[in-house]
mmCIF file with all atom_site columns, C-alpha atoms in Angstrom:
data_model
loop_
_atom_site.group_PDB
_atom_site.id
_atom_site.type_symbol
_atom_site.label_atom_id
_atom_site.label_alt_id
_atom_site.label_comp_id
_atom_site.label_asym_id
_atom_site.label_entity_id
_atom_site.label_seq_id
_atom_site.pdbx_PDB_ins_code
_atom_site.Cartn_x
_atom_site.Cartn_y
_atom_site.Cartn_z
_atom_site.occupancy
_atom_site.B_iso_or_equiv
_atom_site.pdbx_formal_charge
_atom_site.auth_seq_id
_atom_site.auth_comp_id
_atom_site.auth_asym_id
_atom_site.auth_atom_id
_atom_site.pdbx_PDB_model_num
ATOM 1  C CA . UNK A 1 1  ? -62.691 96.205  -108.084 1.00 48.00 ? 1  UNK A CA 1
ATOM 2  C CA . UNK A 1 2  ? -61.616 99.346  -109.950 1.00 61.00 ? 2  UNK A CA 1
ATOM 3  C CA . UNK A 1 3  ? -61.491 98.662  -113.735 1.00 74.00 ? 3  UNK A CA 1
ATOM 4  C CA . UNK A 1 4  ? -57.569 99.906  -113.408 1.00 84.00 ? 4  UNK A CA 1
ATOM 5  C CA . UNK A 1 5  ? -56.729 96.436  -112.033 1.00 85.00 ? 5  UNK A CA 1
ATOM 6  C CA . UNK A 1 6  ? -58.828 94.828  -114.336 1.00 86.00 ? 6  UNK A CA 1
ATOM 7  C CA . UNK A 1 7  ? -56.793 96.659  -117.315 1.00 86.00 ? 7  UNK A CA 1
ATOM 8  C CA . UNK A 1 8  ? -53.367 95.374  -115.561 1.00 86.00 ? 8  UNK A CA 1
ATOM 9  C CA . UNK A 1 9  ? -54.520 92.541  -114.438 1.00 89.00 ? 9  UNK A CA 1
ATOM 10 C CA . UNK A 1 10 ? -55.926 90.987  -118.263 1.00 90.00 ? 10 UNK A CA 1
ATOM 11 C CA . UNK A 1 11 ? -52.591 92.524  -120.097 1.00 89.00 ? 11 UNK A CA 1
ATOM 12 C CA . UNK A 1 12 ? -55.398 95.117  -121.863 1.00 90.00 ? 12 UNK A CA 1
ATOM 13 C CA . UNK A 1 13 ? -52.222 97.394  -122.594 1.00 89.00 ? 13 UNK A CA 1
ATOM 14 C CA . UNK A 1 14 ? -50.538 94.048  -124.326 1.00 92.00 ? 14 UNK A CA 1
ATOM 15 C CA . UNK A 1 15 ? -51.156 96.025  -128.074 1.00 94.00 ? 15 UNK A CA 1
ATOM 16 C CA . UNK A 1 16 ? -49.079 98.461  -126.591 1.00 92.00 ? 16 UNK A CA 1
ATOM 17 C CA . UNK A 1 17 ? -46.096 97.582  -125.555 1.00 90.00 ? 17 UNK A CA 1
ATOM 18 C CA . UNK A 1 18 ? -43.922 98.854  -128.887 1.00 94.00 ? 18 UNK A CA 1
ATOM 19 C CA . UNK A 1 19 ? -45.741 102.138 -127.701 1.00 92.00 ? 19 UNK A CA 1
ATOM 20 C CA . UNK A 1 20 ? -43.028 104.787 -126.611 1.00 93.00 ? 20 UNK A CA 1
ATOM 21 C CA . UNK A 1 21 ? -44.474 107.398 -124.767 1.00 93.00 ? 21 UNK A CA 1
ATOM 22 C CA . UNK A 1 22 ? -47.401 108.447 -122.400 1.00 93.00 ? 22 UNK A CA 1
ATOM 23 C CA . UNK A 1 23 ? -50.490 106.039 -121.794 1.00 92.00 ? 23 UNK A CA 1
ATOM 24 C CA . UNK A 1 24 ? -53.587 106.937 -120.051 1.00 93.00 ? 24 UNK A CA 1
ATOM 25 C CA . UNK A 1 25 ? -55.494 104.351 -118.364 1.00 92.00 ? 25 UNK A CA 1
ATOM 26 C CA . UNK A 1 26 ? -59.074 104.580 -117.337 1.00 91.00 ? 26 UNK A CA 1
ATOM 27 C CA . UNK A 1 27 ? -61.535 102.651 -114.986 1.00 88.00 ? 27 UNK A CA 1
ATOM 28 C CA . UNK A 1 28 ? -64.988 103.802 -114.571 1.00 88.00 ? 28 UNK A CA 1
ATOM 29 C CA . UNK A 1 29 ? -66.874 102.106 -111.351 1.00 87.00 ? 29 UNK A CA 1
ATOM 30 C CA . UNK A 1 30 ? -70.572 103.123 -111.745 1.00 88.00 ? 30 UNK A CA 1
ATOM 31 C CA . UNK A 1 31 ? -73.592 101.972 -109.065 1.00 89.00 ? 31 UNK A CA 1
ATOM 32 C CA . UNK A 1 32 ? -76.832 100.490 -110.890 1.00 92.00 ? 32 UNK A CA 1
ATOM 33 C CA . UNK A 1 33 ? -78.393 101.085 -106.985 1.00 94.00 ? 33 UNK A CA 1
ATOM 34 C CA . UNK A 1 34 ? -77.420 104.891 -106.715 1.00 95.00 ? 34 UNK A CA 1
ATOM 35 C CA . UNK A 1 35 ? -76.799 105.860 -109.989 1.00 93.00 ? 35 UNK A CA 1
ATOM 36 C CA . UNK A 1 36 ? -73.287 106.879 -108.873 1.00 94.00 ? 36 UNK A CA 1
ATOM 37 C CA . UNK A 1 37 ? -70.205 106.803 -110.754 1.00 92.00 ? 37 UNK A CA 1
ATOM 38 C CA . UNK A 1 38 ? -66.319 106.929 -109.842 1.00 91.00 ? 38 UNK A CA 1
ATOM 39 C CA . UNK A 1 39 ? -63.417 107.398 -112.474 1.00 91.00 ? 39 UNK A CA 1
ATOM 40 C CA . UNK A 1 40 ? -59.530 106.702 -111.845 1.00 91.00 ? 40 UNK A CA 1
ATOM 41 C CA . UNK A 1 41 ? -57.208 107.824 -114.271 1.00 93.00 ? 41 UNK A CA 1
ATOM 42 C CA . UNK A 1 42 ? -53.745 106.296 -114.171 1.00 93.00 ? 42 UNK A CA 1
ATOM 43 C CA . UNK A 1 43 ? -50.185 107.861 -116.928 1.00 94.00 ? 43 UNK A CA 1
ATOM 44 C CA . UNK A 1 44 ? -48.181 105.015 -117.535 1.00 89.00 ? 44 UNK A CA 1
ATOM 45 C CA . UNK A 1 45 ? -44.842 106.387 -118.998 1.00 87.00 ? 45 UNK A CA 1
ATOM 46 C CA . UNK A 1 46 ? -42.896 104.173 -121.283 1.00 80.00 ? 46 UNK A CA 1
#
């Protein structure tokens, strides 16, 4: 699962929501086996 839906999905952004403006999210996915990593970044305008 990317870490994106995690940060929807558990209301992460929650401390945010008075926020006015441009939010970045961020979900690193990183592969103990192949030492690989993947990174998703997601703007949320409010």
């Amino acid at each position: 699962m990317w870490r994106i839906g995690q940060i929807k999905d558990r209301v992460y952004t929650e401390p945010f929501a008075d926020y006015k403006g441009r939010l970045l999210l961020v979900g690193i996915n990183y592969d103990r086996k192949t030492k690989k990593h993947e990174c998703i970044i997601e703007e949320i305008t409010k």
